[in-house]
Short mmCIF file of C-alpha atoms (C1' of nucleotides) in Angstrom, two decimals:
data_model
loop_
_atom_site.label_atom_id
_atom_site.label_comp_id
_atom_site.label_asym_id
_atom_site.label_seq_id
_atom_site.Cartn_x
_atom_site.Cartn_y
_atom_site.Cartn_z
CA MET A 1337 -0.11 -0.14 0.21
CA ALA A 1338 1.79 3.34 -1.07
CA LYS A 1339 -0.47 5.53 1.21
CA LYS A 1340 -3.01 4.18 3.91
CA PRO A 1341 -6.35 4.80 2.06
CA GLU A 1342 -9.50 7.00 3.03
CA LEU A 1343 -11.43 4.27 3.75
CA LEU A 1344 -11.77 0.72 3.23
CA PRO A 1345 -12.53 -0.69 0.00
CA GLY A 1346 -15.96 -1.98 -0.94
CA THR A 1347 -17.43 -0.78 2.22
CA LEU A 1348 -18.68 3.09 1.32
CA ASP A 1349 -21.61 1.91 -0.62
CA LEU A 1350 -22.73 -0.31 2.62
CA MET A 1351 -21.74 3.06 4.32
CA ILE A 1352 -24.18 5.81 2.27
CA LEU A 1353 -27.81 3.72 2.29
CA LYS A 1354 -27.06 3.86 6.30
CA THR A 1355 -26.61 6.86 6.18
CA LEU A 1356 -29.94 7.29 4.19
CA THR A 1357 -31.83 5.46 7.16
CA ARG A 1358 -33.07 7.91 9.18
CA ALA A 1359 -33.78 10.67 6.07
CA PRO A 1360 -32.58 11.35 2.90
CA LEU A 1361 -29.54 13.74 2.37
CA HIS A 1362 -27.72 14.58 -0.28
CA GLY A 1363 -24.02 13.85 -1.53
CA TYR A 1364 -22.61 16.91 0.27
CA GLY A 1365 -24.09 16.16 3.95
CA ILE A 1366 -23.41 12.44 3.18
CA ALA A 1367 -19.93 13.06 3.10
CA LEU A 1368 -20.31 15.24 5.61
CA ALA A 1369 -22.15 12.19 7.89
CA ILE A 1370 -19.65 9.65 7.80
CA LYS A 1371 -16.81 11.94 8.36
CA GLN A 1372 -19.11 12.96 11.49
CA LEU A 1373 -19.52 9.84 12.87
CA SER A 1374 -16.15 8.61 12.43
CA ASP A 1375 -14.80 10.95 14.61
CA ASP A 1376 -12.64 11.57 11.22
CA VAL A 1377 -10.82 9.30 10.74
CA LEU A 1378 -12.61 7.41 7.68
CA THR A 1379 -12.95 10.74 4.61
CA VAL A 1380 -14.89 10.12 1.41
CA GLU A 1381 -13.46 11.91 -1.61
CA GLU A 1382 -15.45 13.71 -4.00
CA GLY A 1383 -14.00 11.38 -6.84
CA SER A 1384 -15.23 8.07 -4.82
CA LEU A 1385 -18.39 9.84 -2.99
CA TYR A 1386 -20.16 10.56 -6.41
CA PRO A 1387 -19.24 6.80 -8.49
CA ALA A 1388 -20.75 5.31 -5.66
CA LEU A 1389 -24.11 7.67 -5.97
CA GLN A 1390 -24.25 6.92 -9.40
CA ARG A 1391 -23.85 3.11 -8.70
CA LEU A 1392 -26.43 2.75 -6.55
CA LEU A 1393 -28.97 5.01 -8.14
CA LEU A 1394 -28.50 2.43 -11.20
CA GLN A 1395 -28.77 -0.14 -8.87
CA GLY A 1396 -31.63 0.66 -7.72
CA TRP A 1397 -30.88 1.62 -3.93
CA VAL A 1398 -31.98 5.07 -4.17
CA LYS A 1399 -33.98 6.87 -5.57
CA ALA A 1400 -32.14 11.14 -6.54
CA GLU A 1401 -34.84 14.50 -5.71
CA TRP A 1402 -33.30 18.19 -6.55
CA LYS A 1403 -34.14 20.11 -4.11
CA MET A 1404 -33.14 23.55 -2.74
CA THR A 1405 -30.96 23.41 0.88
CA GLU A 1406 -31.86 25.42 4.52
CA THR A 1407 -29.45 28.10 3.05
CA ASN A 1408 -31.49 28.37 -0.32
CA ARG A 1409 -27.99 25.68 -2.21
CA ARG A 1410 -29.27 23.53 -4.96
CA ALA A 1411 -28.29 20.39 -4.35
CA ARG A 1412 -30.22 16.35 -5.07
CA TYR A 1413 -31.09 14.18 -2.69
CA TYR A 1414 -30.96 10.72 -2.46
CA THR A 1415 -33.55 8.29 -0.77
CA LEU A 1416 -33.45 4.51 0.76
CA THR A 1417 -35.71 2.77 -2.03
CA VAL A 1418 -37.00 -0.23 -0.73
CA ALA A 1419 -35.14 -2.15 -2.16
CA GLY A 1420 -32.18 -0.45 -0.79
CA ARG A 1421 -33.60 -0.82 2.37
CA LYS A 1422 -33.38 -5.04 1.25
CA GLN A 1423 -30.07 -4.82 0.04
CA LEU A 1424 -28.85 -2.47 3.45
CA GLY A 1425 -30.00 -6.25 5.53
CA ILE A 1426 -27.60 -8.07 2.81
CA GLU A 1427 -24.99 -6.20 2.67
CA LEU A 1428 -24.45 -6.19 6.89
CA THR A 1429 -25.33 -9.45 7.54
CA GLN A 1430 -22.08 -10.10 4.45
CA PHE A 1431 -19.57 -6.80 5.99
CA GLU A 1432 -19.97 -7.85 10.24
CA GLN A 1433 -19.92 -11.72 8.64
CA MET A 1434 -16.85 -10.82 6.96
CA ILE A 1435 -14.70 -9.00 9.39
CA ALA A 1436 -15.63 -11.46 11.60
CA ALA A 1437 -13.83 -13.72 10.03
CA ILE A 1438 -11.33 -11.30 9.02
CA GLY A 1439 -10.81 -11.14 12.92
CA ARG A 1440 -10.22 -15.09 13.83
CA VAL A 1441 -7.42 -14.78 11.52
CA LEU A 1442 -5.74 -12.20 12.83
CA GLN A 1443 -6.49 -13.72 16.90
CA ASN A 1444 -5.71 -17.25 15.87
CA ALA A 1445 -3.49 -17.25 13.38
CA MET B 1462 -21.05 -5.00 -6.59
CA ALA B 1463 -21.05 -8.05 -8.99
CA LYS B 1464 -20.96 -10.26 -6.69
CA LYS B 1465 -19.30 -10.69 -3.46
CA PRO B 1466 -15.93 -10.51 -3.17
CA GLU B 1467 -14.02 -13.32 -1.01
CA LEU B 1468 -12.06 -11.17 0.55
CA LEU B 1469 -11.86 -7.41 1.87
CA PRO B 1470 -10.37 -5.51 -0.51
CA GLY B 1471 -6.76 -4.15 1.04
CA THR B 1472 -6.91 -7.20 4.17
CA LEU B 1473 -5.11 -9.33 2.10
CA ASP B 1474 -1.57 -8.35 2.95
CA LEU B 1475 -2.00 -7.87 6.91
CA MET B 1476 -3.31 -11.44 6.78
CA ILE B 1477 -0.87 -12.25 5.21
CA LEU B 1478 1.60 -10.88 7.44
CA LYS B 1479 -0.36 -12.45 10.22
CA THR B 1480 0.40 -15.98 9.63
CA LEU B 1481 3.73 -16.05 9.38
CA THR B 1482 4.01 -14.84 12.49
CA ARG B 1483 3.69 -18.04 14.25
CA ALA B 1484 6.05 -20.73 11.16
CA PRO B 1485 7.26 -19.69 7.69
CA LEU B 1486 4.62 -20.69 5.45
CA HIS B 1487 3.78 -21.25 1.53
CA GLY B 1488 1.44 -19.26 -0.40
CA TYR B 1489 -0.76 -23.16 0.14
CA GLY B 1490 -0.40 -23.36 2.80
CA ILE B 1491 -0.41 -19.54 4.05
CA ALA B 1492 -4.15 -19.05 1.46
CA LEU B 1493 -5.54 -22.71 3.01
CA ALA B 1494 -4.59 -21.26 6.75
CA ILE B 1495 -6.68 -18.54 6.15
CA LYS B 1496 -9.56 -19.74 5.02
CA GLN B 1497 -9.72 -23.12 7.74
CA LEU B 1498 -9.59 -20.06 9.98
CA SER B 1499 -11.91 -17.90 8.75
CA ASP B 1500 -14.53 -21.38 8.53
CA ASP B 1501 -13.80 -20.65 4.99
CA VAL B 1502 -15.64 -17.47 4.46
CA LEU B 1503 -12.62 -16.20 3.01
CA THR B 1504 -10.79 -17.07 -0.01
CA VAL B 1505 -7.74 -16.10 -0.91
CA GLU B 1506 -7.59 -17.01 -5.21
CA GLU B 1507 -4.38 -17.67 -6.73
CA GLY B 1508 -3.98 -14.88 -8.49
CA SER B 1509 -4.65 -12.87 -5.96
CA LEU B 1510 -2.15 -13.65 -3.16
CA TYR B 1511 0.62 -14.33 -5.63
CA PRO B 1512 0.51 -10.98 -6.25
CA ALA B 1513 0.14 -9.67 -3.05
CA LEU B 1514 3.24 -12.20 -1.56
CA GLN B 1515 5.25 -10.10 -5.11
CA ARG B 1516 4.67 -6.74 -3.32
CA LEU B 1517 5.58 -8.15 0.29
CA LEU B 1518 9.10 -9.64 -0.61
CA LEU B 1519 8.93 -5.62 -3.19
CA GLN B 1520 8.27 -4.60 -0.11
CA GLY B 1521 11.05 -5.92 2.50
CA TRP B 1522 7.62 -7.21 4.86
CA VAL B 1523 9.17 -10.94 3.96
CA LYS B 1524 11.84 -12.98 2.38
CA ALA B 1525 11.50 -15.96 0.45
CA GLU B 1526 13.36 -19.44 0.14
CA TRP B 1527 12.47 -22.68 -1.77
CA LYS B 1528 12.74 -25.74 0.39
CA MET B 1529 10.60 -28.39 0.14
CA THR B 1530 7.61 -29.99 1.96
CA GLU B 1531 7.24 -32.95 5.13
CA THR B 1532 5.69 -33.94 1.01
CA ASN B 1533 8.38 -33.98 -0.93
CA ARG B 1534 6.87 -31.31 -3.03
CA ARG B 1535 9.34 -28.53 -4.23
CA ALA B 1536 7.90 -24.82 -2.80
CA ARG B 1537 8.59 -21.23 -1.69
CA TYR B 1538 8.54 -20.93 2.31
CA TYR B 1539 8.05 -17.47 3.60
CA THR B 1540 9.59 -16.06 6.63
CA LEU B 1541 8.66 -12.14 8.20
CA THR B 1542 11.08 -9.66 8.57
CA VAL B 1543 12.30 -7.22 11.43
CA ALA B 1544 10.43 -4.90 8.81
CA GLY B 1545 7.57 -7.00 8.26
CA ARG B 1546 7.22 -7.22 11.77
CA LYS B 1547 7.23 -3.75 11.81
CA GLN B 1548 4.57 -3.01 9.46
CA LEU B 1549 1.79 -5.90 10.97
CA GLY B 1550 1.91 -4.20 13.62
CA ILE B 1551 1.50 -0.83 12.02
CA GLU B 1552 -1.21 -1.86 9.22
CA LEU B 1553 -3.14 -3.87 12.48
CA THR B 1554 -3.38 -0.53 14.12
CA GLN B 1555 -5.16 0.79 11.36
CA PHE B 1556 -6.93 -1.55 10.14
CA GLU B 1557 -8.22 -1.06 13.62
CA GLN B 1558 -9.00 1.74 14.04
CA MET B 1559 -10.74 1.77 10.46
CA ILE B 1560 -12.98 -0.92 11.94
CA ALA B 1561 -13.77 1.05 14.51
CA ALA B 1562 -14.07 4.46 13.05
CA ILE B 1563 -16.43 2.28 10.69
CA GLY B 1564 -18.67 0.26 13.22
CA ARG B 1565 -19.83 4.15 14.83
CA VAL B 1566 -20.70 4.73 10.90
CA LEU B 1567 -23.44 1.76 11.21
CA GLN B 1568 -24.89 2.29 14.49
CA ASN B 1569 -25.06 6.39 15.06
CA ALA B 1570 -26.52 6.67 10.87
"C1'" DA C 901 -1.49 -47.94 -18.13
"C1'" DA C 902 -4.62 -43.92 -17.75
"C1'" DC C 903 -7.04 -40.55 -15.20
"C1'" DC C 904 -8.15 -38.01 -11.08
"C1'" DT C 905 -6.83 -35.50 -7.14
"C1'" DA C 906 -5.11 -32.44 -4.55
"C1'" DT C 907 -0.26 -29.95 -3.85
"C1'" DA C 908 2.46 -26.14 -5.45
"C1'" DT C 909 3.79 -21.43 -7.75
"C1'" DA C 910 2.86 -17.54 -11.75
"C1'" DT C 911 1.19 -14.42 -15.23
"C1'" DA C 912 -2.04 -12.11 -18.70
"C1'" DG C 913 -6.09 -9.66 -19.05
"C1'" DA C 914 -10.66 -8.10 -16.81
"C1'" DC C 915 -12.53 -5.80 -13.13
"C1'" DT C 916 -13.26 -2.89 -9.82
"C1'" DA C 917 -13.12 1.34 -6.40
"C1'" DT C 918 -10.57 4.41 -4.95
"C1'" DC C 919 -7.64 8.76 -5.14
"C1'" DT C 920 -5.74 13.26 -7.39
"C1'" DA C 921 -6.44 17.14 -9.68
"C1'" DT C 922 -9.94 19.90 -12.82
"C1'" DG C 923 -13.95 22.61 -13.75
"C1'" DC C 924 -18.36 24.84 -12.46
"C1'" DA C 925 -21.95 27.54 -9.33
"C1'" DT C 926 -22.84 30.43 -5.76
"C1'" DA C 927 -24.95 31.66 -0.30
"C1'" DG C 928 -22.72 34.29 2.96
"C1'" DA C 929 -18.17 36.72 4.97
"C1'" DT C 930 -14.56 39.61 5.38
"C1'" DA D 1456 -13.06 42.88 -4.21
"C1'" DT D 1457 -11.70 37.84 -1.88
"C1'" DC D 1458 -12.06 34.32 0.73
"C1'" DT D 1459 -13.94 29.67 2.29
"C1'" DA D 1460 -17.53 26.80 3.06
"C1'" DT D 1461 -21.14 24.32 -0.18
"C1'" DG D 1462 -22.90 21.68 -4.42
"C1'" DC D 1463 -21.84 18.35 -8.20
"C1'" DA D 1464 -19.20 16.29 -11.54
"C1'" DT D 1465 -16.65 13.55 -14.85
"C1'" DA D 1466 -11.69 12.26 -16.46
"C1'" DG D 1467 -7.95 9.96 -16.00
"C1'" DA D 1468 -4.38 7.32 -12.61
"C1'" DT D 1469 -3.66 3.81 -9.28
"C1'" DA D 1470 -4.65 -0.36 -7.04
"C1'" DG D 1471 -6.25 -4.60 -5.38
"C1'" DT D 1472 -8.98 -7.93 -6.10
"C1'" DC D 1473 -10.73 -12.49 -10.18
"C1'" DT D 1474 -10.94 -14.82 -13.37
"C1'" DA D 1475 -8.78 -18.09 -17.05
"C1'" DT D 1476 -4.79 -20.07 -18.20
"C1'" DA D 1477 0.41 -22.35 -18.14
"C1'" DT D 1478 2.85 -26.06 -15.82
"C1'" DA D 1479 4.33 -29.69 -13.10
"C1'" DT D 1480 4.38 -33.43 -10.22
"C1'" DA D 1481 2.86 -37.33 -5.79
"C1'" DG D 1482 -0.12 -40.48 -4.83
"C1'" DG D 1483 -4.21 -43.34 -5.72
"C1'" DT D 1484 -7.87 -45.72 -8.12
"C1'" DT D 1485 -9.86 -47.86 -12.32
#
DNA sequence: AACCTATATATAGACTATCTATGCATAGAT
DNA sequence: ATCTATGCATAGATAGTCTATATATAGGTT
């Protein structure tokens, strides 16, 4: 690894879906939420964020809508679809299973 | 994600280094160890394994030596170097920090 | 003898997801 | 007038997987 990444590859879609469970958010807000919730450990770069949102849109896990923010700026708000909520459950389970498996390797090796 | 990956990207080098802490192992043995310790959740494909070992060699975290196995086959045994042991510590800390951060996002979002 | 499975290493090429860098736009504060 | 924060988006580079292929042989089965 040349430089340590800001994210663990493969976990971004999962985190985005999770941040949308409470309420719709725009992209910038999602990135802020992840940064803050992680105590500044995780930083979502724009070049990772927007392609990820496109993926989620294409797969139908989220839908998007242009709106005005509280501060009078145009922004694209993303909402979890029913399929997206289901997908979140699947990915959460897989992620936890994988983390547990890695944990076993790191403990017993 | 088209198909669920067998590994969480970015964790392979760490797991390889960890499996070498007890004793030198050859590539095939490392893959078997990870598979077994993870209860078959993690599978290290050859196309991931050997490039990873090349990376570790290049960076000086491991050294390699051709030997015969107990079953009389030629195999390349990898040993952790002092630098590799240090690197393992660094990566372990970073990994745990990142997992904790992701956990916070997934819990509080 | 012929075949199969497991063991063992290695590489080429495809694919995916990240990061870096860039561009555009504007609200509000200095 | 300029700067900072907010906000979206894409092109291209980079990195780390996976798939598929190639080679080789020990030991067991038909």
